[in-house]
Amino acid sequence: MLLTSACKYGIQATIYLGMQKDDSFVSIKKIAEEFTIPFHFLTKVLQLLTQAGIVESTKGAKGGVRLGKDPDVITLFDIIAVIDGEGIFHDCMLGLPGCGLNTPCPAHEFWAPIRTKYEKSARAISLKDLASDTISKNLRIGK
Amino acid sequence: MLLTSACKYGIQATIYLGMQKDDSFVSIKKIAEEFTIPFHFLTKVLQLLTQAGIVESTKGAKGGVRLGKDPDVITLFDIIAVIDGEGIFHDCMLGLPGCGLNTPCPAHEFWAPIRTKYEKSARAISLKDLASDTISKNLRIGK
DNA sequence: CAAATAACGGACAATTTTGTCTTAATTACA
DNA sequence: TGTAATTAAGACAAAATTGTCCGTTATTTG
Ligand code: FES
Ligand code: FES
């Protein structure tokens, strides 16, 4: 599995937030229902993103979450790194310590280019890209 | 995590088998010690590969495992598919059912090319490639 | 044939991930 | 000021993955 469920949920939620027209708060419950994500689980995922500054939240009536930065400067890399960690972008495919050209494993030549492409693409794609694509091409985020 | 631990162990073990000079059986215990893999766990992983014909085994003294096919025709794809399944090569990055051009998700344009490269490379690299590289370049498989 | 070796197979335990529930804290609004 | 709404936080449960243990079966060797 490339991404944990937590991370998939986080990406769905942030794309959804990126699609909002104004900057009012959206309740987590609403997002959870929209994509059929377990509410309390999504709560914890969004707390991670909130702590990282990617998402802002307020409690109470009319509270909820919204993006904490311009969707232009939030990348897919940022979201994945916060929830799943940067391991997927740096680690040895076989789990050996210290992947690098000094002490490569047999899979290195195979994996390093793919991983690099994955990281570069993830750093290059912003939440604005994802959200505006979703709107303009009427894509599905969930279901 | 890209690969499960089970799959990483399986790849390490099969590369090791591909490096053997003759076609005698190697005990699983030996492999487990070589790479510090939990013995009984490796046993089960290799049973999967045995059932798939990638590995052959015999019980009893002088028993063990060896490759069940020419290392030339066993690909990294085969090994991953047997242990972790083909999901990583086909599934939607966000976990939505039926990834495809008909009903893409916002991540599809990002993920599909990487996944394709991953699959093509995995199908193109054989156990012989991995094993002979390991020998000629003195690479580490474990530790 | 007996003993040692080694894969097979099932049960079970530990750990991690995922999901649920309950209470507390904070905010809007009537 | 009080009530409803909503995130935060922690405890707990379920499920999946990983790891351990034990008995069985099969094979070699003396
Ligand atoms: S050392 Fe294993 S992928 Fe780089
Ligand atoms: S539909 Fe999501 S990656 Fe293809």
PDB file of C-alpha atoms in Angstrom, chain A residues 1-4 7-8 11-12 15 76 80 84 88 92-100 103-107 109-111 113-114 117-123 125 130-131 133-134 137 139-143, chain B residues 1-4 7-8 11-12 15 76 80 84 88 92-100 103-107 109-111 113-114 117-123 125 130-131 133-134 137 139-143:
ATOM      1  CA  MET A   1       0.000   0.000   0.000  1.00  0.00           C
ATOM      2  CA  LEU A   2       1.444   3.317  -1.070  1.00  0.00           C
ATOM      3  CA  LEU A   3      -0.490   5.531   1.322  1.00  0.00           C
ATOM      4  CA  THR A   4      -2.108   4.715   4.644  1.00  0.00           C
ATOM      5  CA  CYS A   7      -3.248   9.790   4.385  1.00  0.00           C
ATOM      6  CA  LYS A   8      -5.843   9.057   1.722  1.00  0.00           C
ATOM      7  CA  ILE A  11      -5.762  14.185   0.863  1.00  0.00           C
ATOM      8  CA  GLN A  12      -9.452  13.877   0.118  1.00  0.00           C
ATOM      9  CA  ILE A  15      -8.712  18.809  -1.764  1.00  0.00           C
ATOM     10  CA  LEU A  76       0.837  16.938  -2.177  1.00  0.00           C
ATOM     11  CA  ILE A  80       1.841  13.072   2.629  1.00  0.00           C
ATOM     12  CA  ASP A  84       2.677   9.293   6.573  1.00  0.00           C
ATOM     13  CA  ILE A  88       8.369   6.861   1.209  1.00  0.00           C
ATOM     14  CA  CYS A  92      15.386   2.001   0.838  1.00  0.00           C
ATOM     15  CA  MET A  93      12.881  -0.191  -0.954  1.00  0.00           C
ATOM     16  CA  LEU A  94      14.093  -3.197   1.011  1.00  0.00           C
ATOM     17  CA  GLY A  95      14.029  -1.307   4.297  1.00  0.00           C
ATOM     18  CA  LEU A  96      17.800  -1.235   4.709  1.00  0.00           C
ATOM     19  CA  PRO A  97      19.194   1.662   6.712  1.00  0.00           C
ATOM     20  CA  GLY A  98      20.752   4.567   4.815  1.00  0.00           C
ATOM     21  CA  CYS A  99      19.653   4.321   1.230  1.00  0.00           C
ATOM     22  CA  GLY A 100      22.160   6.071  -0.943  1.00  0.00           C
ATOM     23  CA  THR A 103      25.838   1.574  -0.088  1.00  0.00           C
ATOM     24  CA  PRO A 104      23.072   0.721  -2.527  1.00  0.00           C
ATOM     25  CA  CYS A 105      21.007  -2.432  -2.347  1.00  0.00           C
ATOM     26  CA  PRO A 106      20.141  -4.457  -5.459  1.00  0.00           C
ATOM     27  CA  ALA A 107      16.811  -2.651  -5.780  1.00  0.00           C
ATOM     28  CA  GLU A 109      18.823   1.259  -9.388  1.00  0.00           C
ATOM     29  CA  PHE A 110      15.246   0.207  -9.876  1.00  0.00           C
ATOM     30  CA  TRP A 111      13.647   2.148  -7.083  1.00  0.00           C
ATOM     31  CA  PRO A 113      14.433   6.859 -10.165  1.00  0.00           C
ATOM     32  CA  ILE A 114      10.811   6.020  -9.456  1.00  0.00           C
ATOM     33  CA  LYS A 117       9.922  11.027  -9.886  1.00  0.00           C
ATOM     34  CA  TYR A 118       7.347  10.466  -7.175  1.00  0.00           C
ATOM     35  CA  GLU A 119       8.904  13.060  -4.917  1.00  0.00           C
ATOM     36  CA  LYS A 120       9.412  15.633  -7.665  1.00  0.00           C
ATOM     37  CA  SER A 121       5.877  15.259  -8.926  1.00  0.00           C
ATOM     38  CA  ALA A 122       4.482  15.425  -5.406  1.00  0.00           C
ATOM     39  CA  ARG A 123       6.441  18.602  -4.719  1.00  0.00           C
ATOM     40  CA  ILE A 125       1.600  19.556  -7.589  1.00  0.00           C
ATOM     41  CA  LEU A 130      -5.782  19.329  -7.527  1.00  0.00           C
ATOM     42  CA  ALA A 131      -8.790  21.345  -6.446  1.00  0.00           C
ATOM     43  CA  ASP A 133      -8.814  20.250 -11.732  1.00  0.00           C
ATOM     44  CA  THR A 134     -11.486  18.606  -9.658  1.00  0.00           C
ATOM     45  CA  LYS A 137     -13.107  18.446 -14.941  1.00  0.00           C
ATOM     46  CA  LEU A 139     -13.676  14.696 -10.986  1.00  0.00           C
ATOM     47  CA  ARG A 140     -14.643  12.441  -8.111  1.00  0.00           C
ATOM     48  CA  ILE A 141     -12.766  12.694  -4.828  1.00  0.00           C
ATOM     49  CA  GLY A 142     -14.729  10.019  -3.073  1.00  0.00           C
ATOM     50  CA  LYS A 143     -17.244   7.238  -3.633  1.00  0.00           C
TER      51      LYS A 143
ATOM     52  CA  MET B   1       4.976   2.033   3.047  1.00  0.00           C
ATOM     53  CA  LEU B   2       5.482   0.778  -0.460  1.00  0.00           C
ATOM     54  CA  LEU B   3       6.108  -2.871   0.365  1.00  0.00           C
ATOM     55  CA  THR B   4       5.047  -4.898   3.366  1.00  0.00           C
ATOM     56  CA  CYS B   7       7.457  -8.640   0.674  1.00  0.00           C
ATOM     57  CA  LYS B   8      10.810  -7.087   1.530  1.00  0.00           C
ATOM     58  CA  ILE B  11      12.687 -10.136  -2.244  1.00  0.00           C
ATOM     59  CA  GLN B  12      15.810 -10.433  -0.110  1.00  0.00           C
ATOM     60  CA  ILE B  15      17.755 -12.504  -4.632  1.00  0.00           C
ATOM     61  CA  LEU B  76      10.394  -8.329  -9.449  1.00  0.00           C
ATOM     62  CA  ILE B  80       5.652  -8.432  -5.371  1.00  0.00           C
ATOM     63  CA  ASP B  84       1.587  -8.088  -1.658  1.00  0.00           C
ATOM     64  CA  ILE B  88      -0.046  -1.305  -5.977  1.00  0.00           C
ATOM     65  CA  CYS B  92      -6.352   4.295  -7.277  1.00  0.00           C
ATOM     66  CA  MET B  93      -3.994   6.345  -5.152  1.00  0.00           C
ATOM     67  CA  LEU B  94      -6.917   7.528  -3.036  1.00  0.00           C
ATOM     68  CA  GLY B  95      -8.367   4.042  -2.747  1.00  0.00           C
ATOM     69  CA  LEU B  96     -11.396   4.747  -4.903  1.00  0.00           C
ATOM     70  CA  PRO B  97     -12.880   1.771  -6.732  1.00  0.00           C
ATOM     71  CA  GLY B  98     -12.095   1.379 -10.416  1.00  0.00           C
ATOM     72  CA  CYS B  99      -9.142   3.565 -11.208  1.00  0.00           C
ATOM     73  CA  GLY B 100      -9.220   4.425 -14.856  1.00  0.00           C
ATOM     74  CA  THR B 103     -13.672   8.060 -13.797  1.00  0.00           C
ATOM     75  CA  PRO B 104     -10.356   9.499 -12.659  1.00  0.00           C
ATOM     76  CA  CYS B 105      -9.791  11.066  -9.278  1.00  0.00           C
ATOM     77  CA  PRO B 106      -7.788  14.288  -8.840  1.00  0.00           C
ATOM     78  CA  ALA B 107      -4.617  12.294  -8.135  1.00  0.00           C
ATOM     79  CA  GLU B 109      -2.858  12.413 -13.538  1.00  0.00           C
ATOM     80  CA  PHE B 110      -0.175  12.495 -10.876  1.00  0.00           C
ATOM     81  CA  TRP B 111      -0.171   8.867  -9.918  1.00  0.00           C
ATOM     82  CA  PRO B 113       2.409   7.724 -14.847  1.00  0.00           C
ATOM     83  CA  ILE B 114       4.440   6.869 -11.763  1.00  0.00           C
ATOM     84  CA  LYS B 117       6.739   3.359 -14.663  1.00  0.00           C
ATOM     85  CA  TYR B 118       6.830   1.291 -11.500  1.00  0.00           C
ATOM     86  CA  GLU B 119       5.016  -1.604 -13.110  1.00  0.00           C
ATOM     87  CA  LYS B 120       7.012  -1.496 -16.340  1.00  0.00           C
ATOM     88  CA  SER B 121      10.311  -1.376 -14.509  1.00  0.00           C
ATOM     89  CA  ALA B 122       9.248  -4.162 -12.164  1.00  0.00           C
ATOM     90  CA  ARG B 123       8.244  -6.339 -15.101  1.00  0.00           C
ATOM     91  CA  ILE B 125      13.864  -6.449 -14.070  1.00  0.00           C
ATOM     92  CA  LEU B 130      19.250  -8.338  -9.376  1.00  0.00           C
ATOM     93  CA  ALA B 131      21.378 -11.289  -8.351  1.00  0.00           C
ATOM     94  CA  ASP B 133      24.311  -7.075 -10.016  1.00  0.00           C
ATOM     95  CA  THR B 134      24.588  -7.990  -6.381  1.00  0.00           C
ATOM     96  CA  LYS B 137      28.958  -4.870  -7.659  1.00  0.00           C
ATOM     97  CA  LEU B 139      25.924  -4.952  -3.089  1.00  0.00           C
ATOM     98  CA  ARG B 140      24.261  -5.471   0.273  1.00  0.00           C
ATOM     99  CA  ILE B 141      20.937  -7.278   0.452  1.00  0.00           C
ATOM    100  CA  GLY B 142      20.601  -7.046   4.178  1.00  0.00           C
ATOM    101  CA  LYS B 143      22.033  -5.345   7.207  1.00  0.00           C
TER     102      LYS B 143
END
